[in-house]
PDB file of C-alpha atoms and ligand atoms in Angstrom:
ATOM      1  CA  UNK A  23      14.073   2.637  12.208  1.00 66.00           C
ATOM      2  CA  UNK A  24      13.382   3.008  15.735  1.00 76.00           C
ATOM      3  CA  UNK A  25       9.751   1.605  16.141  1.00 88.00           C
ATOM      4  CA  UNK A  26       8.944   2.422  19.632  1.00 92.00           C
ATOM      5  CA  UNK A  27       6.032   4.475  19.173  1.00 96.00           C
ATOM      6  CA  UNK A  28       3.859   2.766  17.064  1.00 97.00           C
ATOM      7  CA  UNK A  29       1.013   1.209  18.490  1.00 97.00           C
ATOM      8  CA  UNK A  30      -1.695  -0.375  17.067  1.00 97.00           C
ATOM      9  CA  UNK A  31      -2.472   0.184  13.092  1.00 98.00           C
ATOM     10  CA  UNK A  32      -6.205   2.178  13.180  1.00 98.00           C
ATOM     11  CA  UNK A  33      -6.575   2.292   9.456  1.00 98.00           C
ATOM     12  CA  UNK A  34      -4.131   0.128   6.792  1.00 98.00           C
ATOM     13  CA  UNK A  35      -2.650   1.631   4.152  1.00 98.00           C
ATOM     14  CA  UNK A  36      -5.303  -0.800   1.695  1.00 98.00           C
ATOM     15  CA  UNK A  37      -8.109   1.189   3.711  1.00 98.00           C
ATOM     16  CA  UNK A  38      -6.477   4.693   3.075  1.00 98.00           C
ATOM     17  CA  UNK A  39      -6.249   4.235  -0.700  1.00 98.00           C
ATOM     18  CA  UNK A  40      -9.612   2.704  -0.642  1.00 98.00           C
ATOM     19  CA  UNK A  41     -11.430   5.664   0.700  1.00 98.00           C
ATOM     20  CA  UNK A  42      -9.161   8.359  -0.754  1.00 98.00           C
ATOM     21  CA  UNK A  43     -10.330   6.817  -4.543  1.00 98.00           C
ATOM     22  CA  UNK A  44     -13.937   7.803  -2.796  1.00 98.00           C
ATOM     23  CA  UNK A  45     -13.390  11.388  -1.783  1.00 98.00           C
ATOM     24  CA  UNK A  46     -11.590  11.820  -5.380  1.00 98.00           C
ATOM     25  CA  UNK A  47     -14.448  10.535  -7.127  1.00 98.00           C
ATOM     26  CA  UNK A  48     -16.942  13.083  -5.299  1.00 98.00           C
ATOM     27  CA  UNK A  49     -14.509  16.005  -5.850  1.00 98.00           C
ATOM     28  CA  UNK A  50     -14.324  15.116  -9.747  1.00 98.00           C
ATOM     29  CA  UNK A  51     -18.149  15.113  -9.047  1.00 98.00           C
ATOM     30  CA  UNK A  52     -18.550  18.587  -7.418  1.00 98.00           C
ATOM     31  CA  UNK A  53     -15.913  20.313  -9.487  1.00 98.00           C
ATOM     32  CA  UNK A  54     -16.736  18.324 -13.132  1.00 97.00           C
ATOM     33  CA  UNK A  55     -16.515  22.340 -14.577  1.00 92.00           C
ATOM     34  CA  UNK A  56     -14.271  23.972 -12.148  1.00 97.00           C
ATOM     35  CA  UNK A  57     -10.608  23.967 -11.877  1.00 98.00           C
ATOM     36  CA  UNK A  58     -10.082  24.124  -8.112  1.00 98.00           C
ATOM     37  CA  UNK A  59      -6.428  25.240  -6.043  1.00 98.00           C
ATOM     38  CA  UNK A  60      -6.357  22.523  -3.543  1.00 98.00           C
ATOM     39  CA  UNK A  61      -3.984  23.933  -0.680  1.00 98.00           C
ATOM     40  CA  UNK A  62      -2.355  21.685   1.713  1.00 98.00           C
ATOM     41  CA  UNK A  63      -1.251  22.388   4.653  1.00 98.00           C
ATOM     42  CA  UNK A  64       2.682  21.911   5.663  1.00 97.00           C
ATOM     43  CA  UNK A  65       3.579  19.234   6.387  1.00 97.00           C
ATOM     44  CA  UNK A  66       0.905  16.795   7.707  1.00 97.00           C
ATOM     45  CA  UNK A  67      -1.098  16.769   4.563  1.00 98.00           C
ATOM     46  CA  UNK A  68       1.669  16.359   2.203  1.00 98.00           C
ATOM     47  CA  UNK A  69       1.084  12.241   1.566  1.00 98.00           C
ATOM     48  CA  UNK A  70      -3.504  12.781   1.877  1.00 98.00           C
ATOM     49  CA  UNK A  71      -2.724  15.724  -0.771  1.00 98.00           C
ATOM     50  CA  UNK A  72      -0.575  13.455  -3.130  1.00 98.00           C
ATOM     51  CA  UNK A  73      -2.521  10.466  -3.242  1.00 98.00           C
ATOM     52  CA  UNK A  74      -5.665  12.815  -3.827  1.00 98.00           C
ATOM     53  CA  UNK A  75      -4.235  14.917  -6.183  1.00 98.00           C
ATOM     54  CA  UNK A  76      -3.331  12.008  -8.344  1.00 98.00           C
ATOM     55  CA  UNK A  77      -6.475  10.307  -7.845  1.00 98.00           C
ATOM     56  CA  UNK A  78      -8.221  13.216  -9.590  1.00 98.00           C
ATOM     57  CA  UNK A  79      -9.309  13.297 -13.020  1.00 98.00           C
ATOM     58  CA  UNK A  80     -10.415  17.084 -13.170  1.00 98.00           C
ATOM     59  CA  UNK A  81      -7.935  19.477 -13.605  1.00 98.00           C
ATOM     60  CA  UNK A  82      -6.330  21.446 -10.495  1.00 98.00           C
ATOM     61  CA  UNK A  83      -3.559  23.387  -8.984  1.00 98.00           C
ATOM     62  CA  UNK A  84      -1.888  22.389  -6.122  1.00 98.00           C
ATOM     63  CA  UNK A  85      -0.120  25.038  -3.472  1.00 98.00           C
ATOM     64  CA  UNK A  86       1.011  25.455  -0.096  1.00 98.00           C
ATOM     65  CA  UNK A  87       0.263  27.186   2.878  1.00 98.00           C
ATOM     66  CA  UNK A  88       2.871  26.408   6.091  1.00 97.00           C
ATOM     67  CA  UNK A  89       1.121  27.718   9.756  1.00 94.00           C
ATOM     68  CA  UNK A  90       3.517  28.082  12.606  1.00 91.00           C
ATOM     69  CA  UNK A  91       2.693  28.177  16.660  1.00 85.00           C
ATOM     70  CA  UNK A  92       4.563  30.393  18.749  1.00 83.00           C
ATOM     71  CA  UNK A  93       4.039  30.987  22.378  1.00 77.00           C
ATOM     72  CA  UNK A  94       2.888  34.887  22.947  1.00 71.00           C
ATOM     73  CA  UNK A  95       5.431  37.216  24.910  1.00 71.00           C
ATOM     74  CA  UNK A  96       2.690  37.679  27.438  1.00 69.00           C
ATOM     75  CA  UNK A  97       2.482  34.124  28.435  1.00 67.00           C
ATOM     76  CA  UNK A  98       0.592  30.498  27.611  1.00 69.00           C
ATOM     77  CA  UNK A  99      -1.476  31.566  24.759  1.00 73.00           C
ATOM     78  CA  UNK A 100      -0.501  30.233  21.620  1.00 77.00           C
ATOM     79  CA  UNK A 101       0.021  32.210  18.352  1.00 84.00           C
ATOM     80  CA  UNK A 102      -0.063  31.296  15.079  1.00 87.00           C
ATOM     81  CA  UNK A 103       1.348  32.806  12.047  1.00 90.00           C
ATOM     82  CA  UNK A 104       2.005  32.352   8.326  1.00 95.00           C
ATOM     83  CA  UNK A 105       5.460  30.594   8.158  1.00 95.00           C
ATOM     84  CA  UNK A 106       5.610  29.803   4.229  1.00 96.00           C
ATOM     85  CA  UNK A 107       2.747  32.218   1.862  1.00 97.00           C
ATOM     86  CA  UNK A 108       0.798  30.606  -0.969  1.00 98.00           C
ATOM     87  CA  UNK A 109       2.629  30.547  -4.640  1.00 98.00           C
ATOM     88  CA  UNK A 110      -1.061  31.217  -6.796  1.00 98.00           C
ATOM     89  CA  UNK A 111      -3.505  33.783  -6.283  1.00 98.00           C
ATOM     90  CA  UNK A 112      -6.401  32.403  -5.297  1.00 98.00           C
ATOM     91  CA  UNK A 113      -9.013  35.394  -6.302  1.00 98.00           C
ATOM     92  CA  UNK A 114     -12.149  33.977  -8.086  1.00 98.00           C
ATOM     93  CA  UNK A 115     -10.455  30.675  -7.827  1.00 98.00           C
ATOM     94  CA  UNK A 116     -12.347  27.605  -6.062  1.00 98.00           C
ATOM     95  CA  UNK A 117     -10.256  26.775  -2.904  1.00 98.00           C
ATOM     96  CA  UNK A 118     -10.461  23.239  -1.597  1.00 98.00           C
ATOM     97  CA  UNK A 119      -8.265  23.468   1.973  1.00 98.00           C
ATOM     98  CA  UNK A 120      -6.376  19.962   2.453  1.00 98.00           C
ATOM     99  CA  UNK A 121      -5.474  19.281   5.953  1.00 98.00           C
ATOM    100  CA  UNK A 122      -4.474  16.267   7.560  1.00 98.00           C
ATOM    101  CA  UNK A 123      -6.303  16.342  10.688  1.00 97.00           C
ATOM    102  CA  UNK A 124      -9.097  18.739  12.668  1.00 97.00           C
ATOM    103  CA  UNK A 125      -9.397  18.517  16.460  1.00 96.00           C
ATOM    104  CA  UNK A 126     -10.375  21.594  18.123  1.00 95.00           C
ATOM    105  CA  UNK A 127     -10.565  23.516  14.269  1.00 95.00           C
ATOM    106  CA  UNK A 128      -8.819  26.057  15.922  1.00 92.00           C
ATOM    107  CA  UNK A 129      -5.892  25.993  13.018  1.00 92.00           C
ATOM    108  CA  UNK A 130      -8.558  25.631  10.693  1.00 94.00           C
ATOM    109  CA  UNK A 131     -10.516  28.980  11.786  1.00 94.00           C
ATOM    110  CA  UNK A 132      -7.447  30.772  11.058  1.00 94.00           C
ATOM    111  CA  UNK A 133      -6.359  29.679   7.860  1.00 96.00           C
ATOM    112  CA  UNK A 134      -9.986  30.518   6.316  1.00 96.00           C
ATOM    113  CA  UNK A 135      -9.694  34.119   8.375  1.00 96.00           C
ATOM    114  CA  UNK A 136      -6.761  34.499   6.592  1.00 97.00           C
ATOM    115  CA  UNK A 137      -7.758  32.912   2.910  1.00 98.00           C
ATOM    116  CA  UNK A 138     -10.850  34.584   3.026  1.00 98.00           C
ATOM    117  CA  UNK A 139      -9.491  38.342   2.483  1.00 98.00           C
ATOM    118  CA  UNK A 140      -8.232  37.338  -1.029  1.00 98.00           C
ATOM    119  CA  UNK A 141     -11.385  36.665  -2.427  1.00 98.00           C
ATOM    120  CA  UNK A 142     -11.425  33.269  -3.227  1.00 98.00           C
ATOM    121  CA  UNK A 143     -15.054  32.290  -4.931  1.00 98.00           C
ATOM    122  CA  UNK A 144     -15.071  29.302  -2.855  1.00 98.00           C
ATOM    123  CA  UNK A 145     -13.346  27.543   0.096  1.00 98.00           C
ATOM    124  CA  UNK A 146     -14.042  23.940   0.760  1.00 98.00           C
ATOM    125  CA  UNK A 147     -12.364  21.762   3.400  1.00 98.00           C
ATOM    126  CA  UNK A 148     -10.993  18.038   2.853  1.00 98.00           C
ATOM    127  CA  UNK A 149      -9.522  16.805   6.061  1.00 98.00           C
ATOM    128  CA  UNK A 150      -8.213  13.484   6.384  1.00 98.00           C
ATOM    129  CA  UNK A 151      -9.212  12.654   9.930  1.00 98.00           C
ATOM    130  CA  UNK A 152     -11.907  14.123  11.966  1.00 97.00           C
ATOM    131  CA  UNK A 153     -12.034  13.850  15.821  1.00 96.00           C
ATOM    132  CA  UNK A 154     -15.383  16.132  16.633  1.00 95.00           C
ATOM    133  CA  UNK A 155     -14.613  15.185  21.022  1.00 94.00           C
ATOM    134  CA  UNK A 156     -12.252  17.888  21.073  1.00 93.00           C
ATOM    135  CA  UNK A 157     -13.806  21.084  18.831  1.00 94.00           C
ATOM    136  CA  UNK A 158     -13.901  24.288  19.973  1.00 95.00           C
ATOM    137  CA  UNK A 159     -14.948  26.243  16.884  1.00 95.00           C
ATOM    138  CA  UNK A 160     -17.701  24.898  14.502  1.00 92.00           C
ATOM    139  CA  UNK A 161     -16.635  24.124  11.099  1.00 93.00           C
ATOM    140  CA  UNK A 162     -18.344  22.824   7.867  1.00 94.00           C
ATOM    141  CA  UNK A 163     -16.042  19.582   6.484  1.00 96.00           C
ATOM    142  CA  UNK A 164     -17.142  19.130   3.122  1.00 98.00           C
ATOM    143  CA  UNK A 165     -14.642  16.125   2.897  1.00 98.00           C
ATOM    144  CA  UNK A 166     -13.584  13.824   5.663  1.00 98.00           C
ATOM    145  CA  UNK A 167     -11.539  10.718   5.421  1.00 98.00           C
ATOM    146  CA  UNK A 168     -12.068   8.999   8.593  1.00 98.00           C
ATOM    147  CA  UNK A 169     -13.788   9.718  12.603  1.00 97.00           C
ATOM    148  CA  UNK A 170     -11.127   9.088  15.075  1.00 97.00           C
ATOM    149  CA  UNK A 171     -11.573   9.870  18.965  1.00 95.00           C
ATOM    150  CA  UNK A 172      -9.288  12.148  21.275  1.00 94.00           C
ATOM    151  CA  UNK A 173      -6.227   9.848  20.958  1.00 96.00           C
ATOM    152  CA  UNK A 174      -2.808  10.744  19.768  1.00 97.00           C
ATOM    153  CA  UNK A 175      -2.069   8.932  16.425  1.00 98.00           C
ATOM    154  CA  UNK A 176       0.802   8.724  13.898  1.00 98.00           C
ATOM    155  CA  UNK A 177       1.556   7.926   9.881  1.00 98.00           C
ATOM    156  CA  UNK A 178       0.808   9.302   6.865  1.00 98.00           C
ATOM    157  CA  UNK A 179       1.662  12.447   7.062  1.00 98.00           C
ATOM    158  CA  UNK A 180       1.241  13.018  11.064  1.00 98.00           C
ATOM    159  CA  UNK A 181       4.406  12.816  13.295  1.00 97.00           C
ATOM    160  CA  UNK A 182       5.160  12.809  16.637  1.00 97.00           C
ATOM    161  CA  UNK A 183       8.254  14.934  17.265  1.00 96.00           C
ATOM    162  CA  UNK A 184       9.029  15.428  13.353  1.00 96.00           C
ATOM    163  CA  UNK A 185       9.218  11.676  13.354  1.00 96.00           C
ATOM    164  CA  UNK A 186       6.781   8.943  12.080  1.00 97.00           C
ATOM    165  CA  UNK A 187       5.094  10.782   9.032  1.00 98.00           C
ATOM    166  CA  UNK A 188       6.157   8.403   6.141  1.00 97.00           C
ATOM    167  CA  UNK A 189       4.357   5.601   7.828  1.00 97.00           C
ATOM    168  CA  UNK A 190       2.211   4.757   5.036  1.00 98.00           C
ATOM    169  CA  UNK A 191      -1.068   3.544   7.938  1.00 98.00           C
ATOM    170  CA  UNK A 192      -2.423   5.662  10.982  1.00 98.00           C
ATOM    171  CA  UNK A 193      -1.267   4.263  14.209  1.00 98.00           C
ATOM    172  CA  UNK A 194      -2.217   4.746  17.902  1.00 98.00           C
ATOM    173  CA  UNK A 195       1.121   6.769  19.626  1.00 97.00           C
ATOM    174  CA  UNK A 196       2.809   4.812  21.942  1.00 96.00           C
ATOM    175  CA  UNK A 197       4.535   6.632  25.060  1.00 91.00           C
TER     176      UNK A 197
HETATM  177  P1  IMP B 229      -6.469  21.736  15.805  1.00 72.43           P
HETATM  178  O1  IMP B 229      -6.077  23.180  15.630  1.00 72.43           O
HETATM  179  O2  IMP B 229      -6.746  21.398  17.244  1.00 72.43           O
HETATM  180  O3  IMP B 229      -7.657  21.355  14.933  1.00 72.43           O
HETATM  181  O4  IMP B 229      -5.194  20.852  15.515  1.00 72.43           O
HETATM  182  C1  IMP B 229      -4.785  20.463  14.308  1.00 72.43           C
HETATM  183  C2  IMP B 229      -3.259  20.320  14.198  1.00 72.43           C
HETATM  184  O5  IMP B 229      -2.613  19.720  15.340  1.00 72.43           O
HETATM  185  C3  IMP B 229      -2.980  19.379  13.048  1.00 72.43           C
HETATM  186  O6  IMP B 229      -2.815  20.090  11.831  1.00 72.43           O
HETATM  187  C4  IMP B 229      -1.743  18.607  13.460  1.00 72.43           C
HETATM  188  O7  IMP B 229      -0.580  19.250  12.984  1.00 72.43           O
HETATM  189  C5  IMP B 229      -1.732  18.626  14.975  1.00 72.43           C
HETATM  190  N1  IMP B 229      -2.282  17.348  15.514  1.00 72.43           N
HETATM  191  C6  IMP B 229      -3.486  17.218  16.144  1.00 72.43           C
HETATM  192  N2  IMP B 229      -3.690  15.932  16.510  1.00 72.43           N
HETATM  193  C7  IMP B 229      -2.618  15.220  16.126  1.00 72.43           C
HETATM  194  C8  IMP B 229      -2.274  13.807  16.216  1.00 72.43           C
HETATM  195  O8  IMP B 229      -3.008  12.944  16.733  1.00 72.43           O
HETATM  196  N3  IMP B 229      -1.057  13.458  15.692  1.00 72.43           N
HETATM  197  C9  IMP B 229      -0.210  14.358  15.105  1.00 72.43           C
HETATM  198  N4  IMP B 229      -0.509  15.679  14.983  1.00 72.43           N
HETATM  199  C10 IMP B 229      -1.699  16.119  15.487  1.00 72.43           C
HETATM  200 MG1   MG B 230       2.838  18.226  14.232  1.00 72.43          MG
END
């Protein structure tokens, strides 16, 4: 593999599974009666949602939810649209949103605008890293794996150029 983007490790793959066993533990805590849908996100979450899922002793569903961006006929501003629907219905079901990273929350604001019309009876977020520097749009995170600041990063799960995602730590991007 061609290595030439990976800079420095920020968290090791020993710290991941360490603090994924944690968020587990609270969401068998929270949901001890419930049977939540956790929805990931395509594809960044795909590796955060497996590890969870199977750190989780409560029962659950799993489904997905794939978001596109387009660039709007009239010029710069960016669109984004539902490229692959959920599977499940999610009405009167407890949603827990699995995402593998939240800058601005803009991508986040839209998939609860667009969750939210089918009546779940709860929507929760789990996001794997959290840089607050860059939000635009206030959001509740109920879970949060790690703080990072306004740099680029790679690995589990996040790519640069569809590349990089299997990288089982989260590394600074090298240019
Ligand atoms: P937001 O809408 O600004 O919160 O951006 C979130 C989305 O941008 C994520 O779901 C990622 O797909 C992508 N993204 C943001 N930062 C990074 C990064 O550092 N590495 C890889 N993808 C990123
Ligand atoms: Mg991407």
């Amino acid at each position: 593999m061609n290595n030439e983007h990976i800079g420095e490790i920020i968290y090791s793959e020993k710290e991941i599974q360490k603090r994924i066993e944690e968020i587990a533990q609270l969401i068998n805590k929270d949901y001890k009666f419930k049977e939540p849908i956790l929805i990931g996100i395509f594809k960044g979450s795909i590796y955060f949602l497996s590890d969870l899922s199977r750190e989780l002793e409560i029962q659950h569903n799993i489904d997905f939810l794939s978001i596109g961006r387009f660039k709007s006929t009239e010029g710069t501003k960016e669109k984004i649209k539902i490229t692959k629907d959920l599977d499940l219905s999610i009405k009167n079901r407890d949603v827990i949103v699995v995402e593998d990273i939240i800058r601005t929350g803009l991508t986040h604001s839209y998939i609860v605008k667009y969750l939210e019309p089918k009546r779940p009876n709860s929507i929760n977020l789990c996001v794997f890293l959290n840089s607050k520097v860059q939000r635009l749009v206030e959001l509740p995170i109920k879970y949060s794996g790690f703080e990072i600041d306004n740099k680029f990063v790679i690995g589990y799960g996040l790519d640069y150029e569809e590349k990089y995602r299997n990288l089982p730590y989260i590394a600074n991007f090298r240019q």
